[in-house]
Amino acid sequence: MRGRHAAILKLYRVITSYRRAGAGTMANIIALDSQTNFSDAVAIAAETLKKGSVIALPTDTIYGVAALAQSSDAVQKLYNLKGRNQSKPIAICVSELSDIAKWGKVTVSDSLLGDLLPGPVTMVLERTASLNPELNPNTDLVGIRIPKHDFIRRVCAEIGEPLALTSANISAAKSTLCIEEFQELWPKLDAIFDGGTIGASEASRLGSTVVDLSQSGLYQIIRPGSAYRNTVSILEEKHGLKETR
């Protein structure tokens, strides 16, 4: 027990509190920099999520907010935090390619999966029975992401189940590339993981390219996103898929 207590104290030494300007509210900010023990930050994120909380963290495109996809209460917190329409689906994030088939019915080759992911692509598939039925209950489909970002992937691996993941902003507001851009959400978050400014240009704000691959041999771009051209090239030129409209 003493060892566990010491470990918890060690974890929270990497936390710095920031005061939101003009608001008097505090947010726990964990800096993902060279001075941070990366494994400690992963452990903090995992423990916070397991309590049913919502956190903010960087991805390979924009900042996201995440909660346990298998917890209906946590997912509801995510909707409430963003002011998001309940009928609008939320994607999930997993750690490895091998995780995808547990939550979505894969219709493409392992080679195609490996060409698209990890990366700035959300793959829409028919959901499996293993996925929380109260997550996106009005559709048989689910968007699945594996961002090309070590932190969020290691958090998923630590938890061993998918994260419900959406952009860190009020619904319909612009996507965010640094934590200061979503300060209005800070009081509603249990932890914020600061990976600095994401992306070399404003193109990152477009988020992931969302593509429906639920039908074998076909694809449909739902959102062009930041990887549109590369995604279409992979699907059509390399793997011979046809676009459906």
PDB file of C-alpha atoms in Angstrom:
ATOM      1  CA  MET A   1       0.000   0.000   0.000  1.00  0.00           C
ATOM      2  CA  ARG A   2       2.877   2.354   0.805  1.00  0.00           C
ATOM      3  CA  GLY A   3       4.359   1.692  -2.615  1.00  0.00           C
ATOM      4  CA  ARG A   4       1.074   2.506  -4.342  1.00  0.00           C
ATOM      5  CA  HIS A   5       0.682   5.698  -2.297  1.00  0.00           C
ATOM      6  CA  ALA A   6       4.197   6.795  -3.249  1.00  0.00           C
ATOM      7  CA  ALA A   7       3.486   6.044  -6.905  1.00  0.00           C
ATOM      8  CA  ILE A   8       0.341   8.177  -6.857  1.00  0.00           C
ATOM      9  CA  LEU A   9       2.237  11.071  -5.306  1.00  0.00           C
ATOM     10  CA  LYS A  10       4.894  10.698  -7.969  1.00  0.00           C
ATOM     11  CA  LEU A  11       2.266  10.789 -10.710  1.00  0.00           C
ATOM     12  CA  TYR A  12       0.773  14.040  -9.547  1.00  0.00           C
ATOM     13  CA  ARG A  13       4.103  15.817  -9.329  1.00  0.00           C
ATOM     14  CA  VAL A  14       3.852  16.314 -13.097  1.00  0.00           C
ATOM     15  CA  ILE A  15       0.596  18.268 -12.711  1.00  0.00           C
ATOM     16  CA  THR A  16       0.595  22.054 -12.876  1.00  0.00           C
ATOM     17  CA  SER A  17      -2.503  24.116 -12.101  1.00  0.00           C
ATOM     18  CA  TYR A  18      -3.388  26.997 -14.424  1.00  0.00           C
ATOM     19  CA  ARG A  19      -5.892  29.703 -13.551  1.00  0.00           C
ATOM     20  CA  ARG A  20      -8.274  30.589 -16.332  1.00  0.00           C
ATOM     21  CA  ALA A  21      -7.944  34.298 -17.019  1.00  0.00           C
ATOM     22  CA  GLY A  22     -10.786  36.283 -15.509  1.00  0.00           C
ATOM     23  CA  ALA A  23     -12.655  33.238 -14.295  1.00  0.00           C
ATOM     24  CA  GLY A  24     -11.020  32.071 -11.074  1.00  0.00           C
ATOM     25  CA  THR A  25     -11.417  28.403 -12.015  1.00  0.00           C
ATOM     26  CA  MET A  26      -8.589  25.896 -11.874  1.00  0.00           C
ATOM     27  CA  ALA A  27      -7.726  23.168 -14.341  1.00  0.00           C
ATOM     28  CA  ASN A  28      -5.214  20.346 -13.948  1.00  0.00           C
ATOM     29  CA  ILE A  29      -2.763  20.643 -16.830  1.00  0.00           C
ATOM     30  CA  ILE A  30      -0.289  17.833 -17.400  1.00  0.00           C
ATOM     31  CA  ALA A  31       2.530  18.927 -19.694  1.00  0.00           C
ATOM     32  CA  LEU A  32       3.708  16.316 -22.175  1.00  0.00           C
ATOM     33  CA  ASP A  33       7.218  17.681 -22.552  1.00  0.00           C
ATOM     34  CA  SER A  34      10.760  16.449 -22.095  1.00  0.00           C
ATOM     35  CA  GLN A  35      10.533  16.998 -18.346  1.00  0.00           C
ATOM     36  CA  THR A  36       7.486  14.780 -17.922  1.00  0.00           C
ATOM     37  CA  ASN A  37       7.656  11.077 -17.243  1.00  0.00           C
ATOM     38  CA  PHE A  38       5.543   9.933 -20.169  1.00  0.00           C
ATOM     39  CA  SER A  39       4.443   6.719 -18.466  1.00  0.00           C
ATOM     40  CA  ASP A  40       3.269   8.710 -15.449  1.00  0.00           C
ATOM     41  CA  ALA A  41       1.130  10.938 -17.659  1.00  0.00           C
ATOM     42  CA  VAL A  42      -0.383   7.878 -19.343  1.00  0.00           C
ATOM     43  CA  ALA A  43      -1.214   6.417 -15.918  1.00  0.00           C
ATOM     44  CA  ILE A  44      -2.874   9.662 -14.800  1.00  0.00           C
ATOM     45  CA  ALA A  45      -5.007   9.748 -17.951  1.00  0.00           C
ATOM     46  CA  ALA A  46      -6.043   6.116 -17.590  1.00  0.00           C
ATOM     47  CA  GLU A  47      -6.952   6.435 -13.920  1.00  0.00           C
ATOM     48  CA  THR A  48      -8.939   9.616 -14.568  1.00  0.00           C
ATOM     49  CA  LEU A  49     -10.876   7.999 -17.409  1.00  0.00           C
ATOM     50  CA  LYS A  50     -11.616   4.870 -15.371  1.00  0.00           C
ATOM     51  CA  LYS A  51     -13.426   7.081 -12.850  1.00  0.00           C
ATOM     52  CA  GLY A  52     -15.886   8.050 -15.594  1.00  0.00           C
ATOM     53  CA  SER A  53     -14.307  11.440 -16.182  1.00  0.00           C
ATOM     54  CA  VAL A  54     -13.674  13.420 -19.365  1.00  0.00           C
ATOM     55  CA  ILE A  55     -10.171  14.534 -20.350  1.00  0.00           C
ATOM     56  CA  ALA A  56      -8.629  16.641 -23.120  1.00  0.00           C
ATOM     57  CA  LEU A  57      -5.578  15.426 -25.015  1.00  0.00           C
ATOM     58  CA  PRO A  58      -3.721  15.908 -28.291  1.00  0.00           C
ATOM     59  CA  THR A  59      -4.193  13.763 -31.384  1.00  0.00           C
ATOM     60  CA  ASP A  60      -2.339  13.840 -34.704  1.00  0.00           C
ATOM     61  CA  THR A  61      -4.663  16.533 -36.081  1.00  0.00           C
ATOM     62  CA  ILE A  62      -6.417  18.587 -33.365  1.00  0.00           C
ATOM     63  CA  TYR A  63      -7.080  18.475 -29.618  1.00  0.00           C
ATOM     64  CA  GLY A  64      -9.788  16.079 -28.556  1.00  0.00           C
ATOM     65  CA  VAL A  65     -11.939  15.340 -25.534  1.00  0.00           C
ATOM     66  CA  ALA A  66     -12.309  11.725 -24.538  1.00  0.00           C
ATOM     67  CA  ALA A  67     -14.240   9.425 -22.224  1.00  0.00           C
ATOM     68  CA  LEU A  68     -14.774   5.681 -21.879  1.00  0.00           C
ATOM     69  CA  ALA A  69     -16.871   4.537 -24.843  1.00  0.00           C
ATOM     70  CA  GLN A  70     -18.225   1.575 -22.886  1.00  0.00           C
ATOM     71  CA  SER A  71     -19.561   3.833 -20.113  1.00  0.00           C
ATOM     72  CA  SER A  72     -22.912   5.408 -21.008  1.00  0.00           C
ATOM     73  CA  ASP A  73     -22.593   7.935 -18.176  1.00  0.00           C
ATOM     74  CA  ALA A  74     -19.153   9.028 -19.379  1.00  0.00           C
ATOM     75  CA  VAL A  75     -20.388   9.374 -22.958  1.00  0.00           C
ATOM     76  CA  GLN A  76     -23.283  11.529 -21.756  1.00  0.00           C
ATOM     77  CA  LYS A  77     -20.797  13.793 -19.961  1.00  0.00           C
ATOM     78  CA  LEU A  78     -18.982  14.195 -23.264  1.00  0.00           C
ATOM     79  CA  TYR A  79     -22.173  15.285 -25.039  1.00  0.00           C
ATOM     80  CA  ASN A  80     -23.087  17.675 -22.237  1.00  0.00           C
ATOM     81  CA  LEU A  81     -19.612  19.210 -22.141  1.00  0.00           C
ATOM     82  CA  LYS A  82     -19.691  20.066 -25.839  1.00  0.00           C
ATOM     83  CA  GLY A  83     -23.351  20.985 -26.072  1.00  0.00           C
ATOM     84  CA  ARG A  84     -23.493  18.399 -28.835  1.00  0.00           C
ATOM     85  CA  ASN A  85     -26.712  17.208 -30.472  1.00  0.00           C
ATOM     86  CA  GLN A  86     -27.525  13.751 -29.097  1.00  0.00           C
ATOM     87  CA  SER A  87     -28.284  12.468 -32.601  1.00  0.00           C
ATOM     88  CA  LYS A  88     -24.778  13.286 -33.837  1.00  0.00           C
ATOM     89  CA  PRO A  89     -22.514  10.212 -33.538  1.00  0.00           C
ATOM     90  CA  ILE A  90     -19.180  10.171 -31.730  1.00  0.00           C
ATOM     91  CA  ALA A  91     -16.223   8.161 -33.022  1.00  0.00           C
ATOM     92  CA  ILE A  92     -14.103   5.808 -30.974  1.00  0.00           C
ATOM     93  CA  CYS A  93     -10.333   5.566 -30.686  1.00  0.00           C
ATOM     94  CA  VAL A  94      -8.309   2.356 -30.244  1.00  0.00           C
ATOM     95  CA  SER A  95      -4.629   1.584 -29.877  1.00  0.00           C
ATOM     96  CA  GLU A  96      -3.774  -1.038 -32.494  1.00  0.00           C
ATOM     97  CA  LEU A  97      -5.012  -2.325 -35.843  1.00  0.00           C
ATOM     98  CA  SER A  98      -5.818  -5.627 -34.149  1.00  0.00           C
ATOM     99  CA  ASP A  99      -8.354  -3.820 -31.922  1.00  0.00           C
ATOM    100  CA  ILE A 100     -10.549  -2.667 -34.791  1.00  0.00           C
ATOM    101  CA  ALA A 101     -12.319  -5.968 -35.485  1.00  0.00           C
ATOM    102  CA  LYS A 102     -13.641  -6.143 -31.925  1.00  0.00           C
ATOM    103  CA  TRP A 103     -15.690  -2.977 -32.392  1.00  0.00           C
ATOM    104  CA  GLY A 104     -16.291  -2.780 -36.156  1.00  0.00           C
ATOM    105  CA  LYS A 105     -16.931  -5.370 -38.884  1.00  0.00           C
ATOM    106  CA  VAL A 106     -13.887  -5.039 -41.108  1.00  0.00           C
ATOM    107  CA  THR A 107     -14.555  -5.191 -44.862  1.00  0.00           C
ATOM    108  CA  VAL A 108     -11.054  -4.377 -46.134  1.00  0.00           C
ATOM    109  CA  SER A 109      -7.671  -6.100 -46.176  1.00  0.00           C
ATOM    110  CA  ASP A 110      -5.087  -5.854 -43.424  1.00  0.00           C
ATOM    111  CA  SER A 111      -2.862  -4.168 -46.002  1.00  0.00           C
ATOM    112  CA  LEU A 112      -5.399  -1.382 -46.563  1.00  0.00           C
ATOM    113  CA  LEU A 113      -5.885  -0.934 -42.825  1.00  0.00           C
ATOM    114  CA  GLY A 114      -2.147  -0.573 -42.426  1.00  0.00           C
ATOM    115  CA  ASP A 115      -1.963   2.009 -45.216  1.00  0.00           C
ATOM    116  CA  LEU A 116      -4.590   4.243 -43.582  1.00  0.00           C
ATOM    117  CA  LEU A 117      -3.879   3.751 -39.886  1.00  0.00           C
ATOM    118  CA  PRO A 118      -2.391   4.952 -37.636  1.00  0.00           C
ATOM    119  CA  GLY A 119      -3.061   8.329 -39.168  1.00  0.00           C
ATOM    120  CA  PRO A 120      -5.521  11.206 -39.667  1.00  0.00           C
ATOM    121  CA  VAL A 121      -8.351   8.974 -40.891  1.00  0.00           C
ATOM    122  CA  THR A 122     -11.610   7.890 -39.247  1.00  0.00           C
ATOM    123  CA  MET A 123     -12.832   4.608 -40.693  1.00  0.00           C
ATOM    124  CA  VAL A 124     -16.607   4.056 -40.550  1.00  0.00           C
ATOM    125  CA  LEU A 125     -17.664   0.412 -40.250  1.00  0.00           C
ATOM    126  CA  GLU A 126     -20.700  -1.545 -39.178  1.00  0.00           C
ATOM    127  CA  ARG A 127     -20.547  -1.805 -35.390  1.00  0.00           C
ATOM    128  CA  THR A 128     -20.239  -5.111 -33.575  1.00  0.00           C
ATOM    129  CA  ALA A 129     -22.345  -6.301 -30.654  1.00  0.00           C
ATOM    130  CA  SER A 130     -19.398  -5.690 -28.307  1.00  0.00           C
ATOM    131  CA  LEU A 131     -19.719  -1.919 -28.570  1.00  0.00           C
ATOM    132  CA  ASN A 132     -21.802  -0.100 -25.962  1.00  0.00           C
ATOM    133  CA  PRO A 133     -25.353  -0.104 -27.458  1.00  0.00           C
ATOM    134  CA  GLU A 134     -26.001   3.314 -25.898  1.00  0.00           C
ATOM    135  CA  LEU A 135     -23.139   4.855 -27.864  1.00  0.00           C
ATOM    136  CA  ASN A 136     -24.652   6.223 -31.094  1.00  0.00           C
ATOM    137  CA  PRO A 137     -27.836   4.158 -30.648  1.00  0.00           C
ATOM    138  CA  ASN A 138     -29.463   5.558 -33.794  1.00  0.00           C
ATOM    139  CA  THR A 139     -26.975   4.035 -36.228  1.00  0.00           C
ATOM    140  CA  ASP A 140     -25.500   0.617 -37.008  1.00  0.00           C
ATOM    141  CA  LEU A 141     -22.195   2.263 -37.921  1.00  0.00           C
ATOM    142  CA  VAL A 142     -19.254   3.507 -35.894  1.00  0.00           C
ATOM    143  CA  GLY A 143     -16.242   5.655 -36.756  1.00  0.00           C
ATOM    144  CA  ILE A 144     -12.944   4.198 -35.555  1.00  0.00           C
ATOM    145  CA  ARG A 145      -9.673   6.127 -35.218  1.00  0.00           C
ATOM    146  CA  ILE A 146      -6.059   5.264 -34.440  1.00  0.00           C
ATOM    147  CA  PRO A 147      -4.316   8.645 -34.297  1.00  0.00           C
ATOM    148  CA  LYS A 148      -0.624   8.735 -35.117  1.00  0.00           C
ATOM    149  CA  HIS A 149       0.172  10.032 -31.638  1.00  0.00           C
ATOM    150  CA  ASP A 150       1.935   7.914 -29.034  1.00  0.00           C
ATOM    151  CA  PHE A 151       0.189   9.410 -26.015  1.00  0.00           C
ATOM    152  CA  ILE A 152      -3.432   8.727 -26.907  1.00  0.00           C
ATOM    153  CA  ARG A 153      -2.559   5.268 -28.237  1.00  0.00           C
ATOM    154  CA  ARG A 154      -0.786   4.333 -25.023  1.00  0.00           C
ATOM    155  CA  VAL A 155      -3.732   5.586 -22.972  1.00  0.00           C
ATOM    156  CA  CYS A 156      -6.061   3.340 -24.997  1.00  0.00           C
ATOM    157  CA  ALA A 157      -3.698   0.405 -24.509  1.00  0.00           C
ATOM    158  CA  GLU A 158      -3.515   1.035 -20.765  1.00  0.00           C
ATOM    159  CA  ILE A 159      -7.314   1.057 -20.454  1.00  0.00           C
ATOM    160  CA  GLY A 160      -7.852  -1.911 -22.759  1.00  0.00           C
ATOM    161  CA  GLU A 161     -11.068  -0.559 -24.275  1.00  0.00           C
ATOM    162  CA  PRO A 162     -12.011   2.193 -26.725  1.00  0.00           C
ATOM    163  CA  LEU A 163     -12.291   5.878 -26.003  1.00  0.00           C
ATOM    164  CA  ALA A 164     -15.189   7.969 -27.229  1.00  0.00           C
ATOM    165  CA  LEU A 165     -13.314  10.795 -28.930  1.00  0.00           C
ATOM    166  CA  THR A 166     -14.447  14.109 -30.367  1.00  0.00           C
ATOM    167  CA  SER A 167     -12.954  17.549 -30.918  1.00  0.00           C
ATOM    168  CA  ALA A 168     -12.081  19.780 -27.951  1.00  0.00           C
ATOM    169  CA  ASN A 169     -14.426  22.666 -28.654  1.00  0.00           C
ATOM    170  CA  ILE A 170     -17.999  23.732 -28.137  1.00  0.00           C
ATOM    171  CA  SER A 171     -20.109  22.062 -30.805  1.00  0.00           C
ATOM    172  CA  ALA A 172     -19.937  23.955 -34.139  1.00  0.00           C
ATOM    173  CA  ALA A 173     -16.983  26.095 -32.978  1.00  0.00           C
ATOM    174  CA  LYS A 174     -13.616  25.847 -34.736  1.00  0.00           C
ATOM    175  CA  SER A 175     -11.291  22.963 -33.951  1.00  0.00           C
ATOM    176  CA  THR A 176      -8.411  23.665 -31.582  1.00  0.00           C
ATOM    177  CA  LEU A 177      -4.647  23.299 -32.031  1.00  0.00           C
ATOM    178  CA  CYS A 178      -3.538  24.279 -28.512  1.00  0.00           C
ATOM    179  CA  ILE A 179      -5.127  24.070 -25.071  1.00  0.00           C
ATOM    180  CA  GLU A 180      -5.581  27.845 -24.745  1.00  0.00           C
ATOM    181  CA  GLU A 181      -8.070  27.721 -27.608  1.00  0.00           C
ATOM    182  CA  PHE A 182     -10.581  25.706 -25.576  1.00  0.00           C
ATOM    183  CA  GLN A 183     -10.291  27.475 -22.219  1.00  0.00           C
ATOM    184  CA  GLU A 184     -14.087  27.683 -21.955  1.00  0.00           C
ATOM    185  CA  LEU A 185     -14.079  23.892 -21.485  1.00  0.00           C
ATOM    186  CA  TRP A 186     -11.426  23.806 -18.769  1.00  0.00           C
ATOM    187  CA  PRO A 187     -13.821  23.995 -15.786  1.00  0.00           C
ATOM    188  CA  LYS A 188     -15.718  20.965 -17.145  1.00  0.00           C
ATOM    189  CA  LEU A 189     -12.642  18.773 -17.636  1.00  0.00           C
ATOM    190  CA  ASP A 190     -10.953  16.605 -15.022  1.00  0.00           C
ATOM    191  CA  ALA A 191      -7.531  16.699 -16.686  1.00  0.00           C
ATOM    192  CA  ILE A 192      -5.924  18.385 -19.680  1.00  0.00           C
ATOM    193  CA  PHE A 193      -2.841  16.931 -21.338  1.00  0.00           C
ATOM    194  CA  ASP A 194      -0.820  19.651 -23.000  1.00  0.00           C
ATOM    195  CA  GLY A 195       1.177  18.472 -25.996  1.00  0.00           C
ATOM    196  CA  GLY A 196       1.873  21.980 -27.242  1.00  0.00           C
ATOM    197  CA  THR A 197       0.606  23.374 -30.526  1.00  0.00           C
ATOM    198  CA  ILE A 198      -0.459  20.672 -32.987  1.00  0.00           C
ATOM    199  CA  GLY A 199       0.166  20.809 -36.719  1.00  0.00           C
ATOM    200  CA  ALA A 200       2.421  22.911 -38.886  1.00  0.00           C
ATOM    201  CA  SER A 201      -0.488  24.748 -40.537  1.00  0.00           C
ATOM    202  CA  GLU A 202      -4.154  25.617 -40.286  1.00  0.00           C
ATOM    203  CA  ALA A 203      -4.905  22.539 -42.412  1.00  0.00           C
ATOM    204  CA  SER A 204      -4.752  20.503 -39.217  1.00  0.00           C
ATOM    205  CA  ARG A 205      -7.989  22.157 -38.092  1.00  0.00           C
ATOM    206  CA  LEU A 206      -9.828  20.147 -40.733  1.00  0.00           C
ATOM    207  CA  GLY A 207      -9.492  17.113 -38.474  1.00  0.00           C
ATOM    208  CA  SER A 208      -9.391  13.532 -39.664  1.00  0.00           C
ATOM    209  CA  THR A 209     -10.707  12.417 -43.039  1.00  0.00           C
ATOM    210  CA  VAL A 210     -13.867  10.376 -42.401  1.00  0.00           C
ATOM    211  CA  VAL A 211     -14.486   7.542 -44.851  1.00  0.00           C
ATOM    212  CA  ASP A 212     -17.296   4.970 -44.884  1.00  0.00           C
ATOM    213  CA  LEU A 213     -15.849   1.508 -45.583  1.00  0.00           C
ATOM    214  CA  SER A 214     -18.840  -0.477 -44.359  1.00  0.00           C
ATOM    215  CA  GLN A 215     -19.503  -1.966 -47.821  1.00  0.00           C
ATOM    216  CA  SER A 216     -16.935  -4.332 -49.282  1.00  0.00           C
ATOM    217  CA  GLY A 217     -15.121  -2.894 -52.304  1.00  0.00           C
ATOM    218  CA  LEU A 218     -16.691   0.553 -51.921  1.00  0.00           C
ATOM    219  CA  TYR A 219     -15.934   3.778 -50.097  1.00  0.00           C
ATOM    220  CA  GLN A 220     -17.688   7.081 -49.416  1.00  0.00           C
ATOM    221  CA  ILE A 221     -15.985  10.202 -48.090  1.00  0.00           C
ATOM    222  CA  ILE A 222     -18.157  11.619 -45.299  1.00  0.00           C
ATOM    223  CA  ARG A 223     -15.778  14.444 -44.380  1.00  0.00           C
ATOM    224  CA  PRO A 224     -12.773  15.420 -46.534  1.00  0.00           C
ATOM    225  CA  GLY A 225     -10.661  16.404 -43.528  1.00  0.00           C
ATOM    226  CA  SER A 226      -6.899  16.891 -43.613  1.00  0.00           C
ATOM    227  CA  ALA A 227      -5.930  13.689 -45.465  1.00  0.00           C
ATOM    228  CA  TYR A 228      -8.462  13.639 -48.309  1.00  0.00           C
ATOM    229  CA  ARG A 229      -6.158  13.313 -51.306  1.00  0.00           C
ATOM    230  CA  ASN A 230      -3.872  10.728 -49.752  1.00  0.00           C
ATOM    231  CA  THR A 231      -6.832   8.671 -48.523  1.00  0.00           C
ATOM    232  CA  VAL A 232      -8.540   8.599 -51.922  1.00  0.00           C
ATOM    233  CA  SER A 233      -5.239   7.707 -53.593  1.00  0.00           C
ATOM    234  CA  ILE A 234      -4.732   4.759 -51.244  1.00  0.00           C
ATOM    235  CA  LEU A 235      -8.305   3.538 -51.637  1.00  0.00           C
ATOM    236  CA  GLU A 236      -8.551   3.846 -55.422  1.00  0.00           C
ATOM    237  CA  GLU A 237      -5.064   3.566 -56.878  1.00  0.00           C
ATOM    238  CA  LYS A 238      -3.503   1.114 -54.468  1.00  0.00           C
ATOM    239  CA  HIS A 239      -6.473  -1.015 -53.432  1.00  0.00           C
ATOM    240  CA  GLY A 240      -8.983  -0.609 -56.248  1.00  0.00           C
ATOM    241  CA  LEU A 241     -12.007   0.515 -54.220  1.00  0.00           C
ATOM    242  CA  LYS A 242     -14.790   2.379 -55.994  1.00  0.00           C
ATOM    243  CA  GLU A 243     -16.507   5.491 -54.694  1.00  0.00           C
ATOM    244  CA  THR A 244     -20.199   5.216 -53.937  1.00  0.00           C
ATOM    245  CA  ARG A 245     -22.465   8.262 -53.851  1.00  0.00           C
TER     246      ARG A 245
END
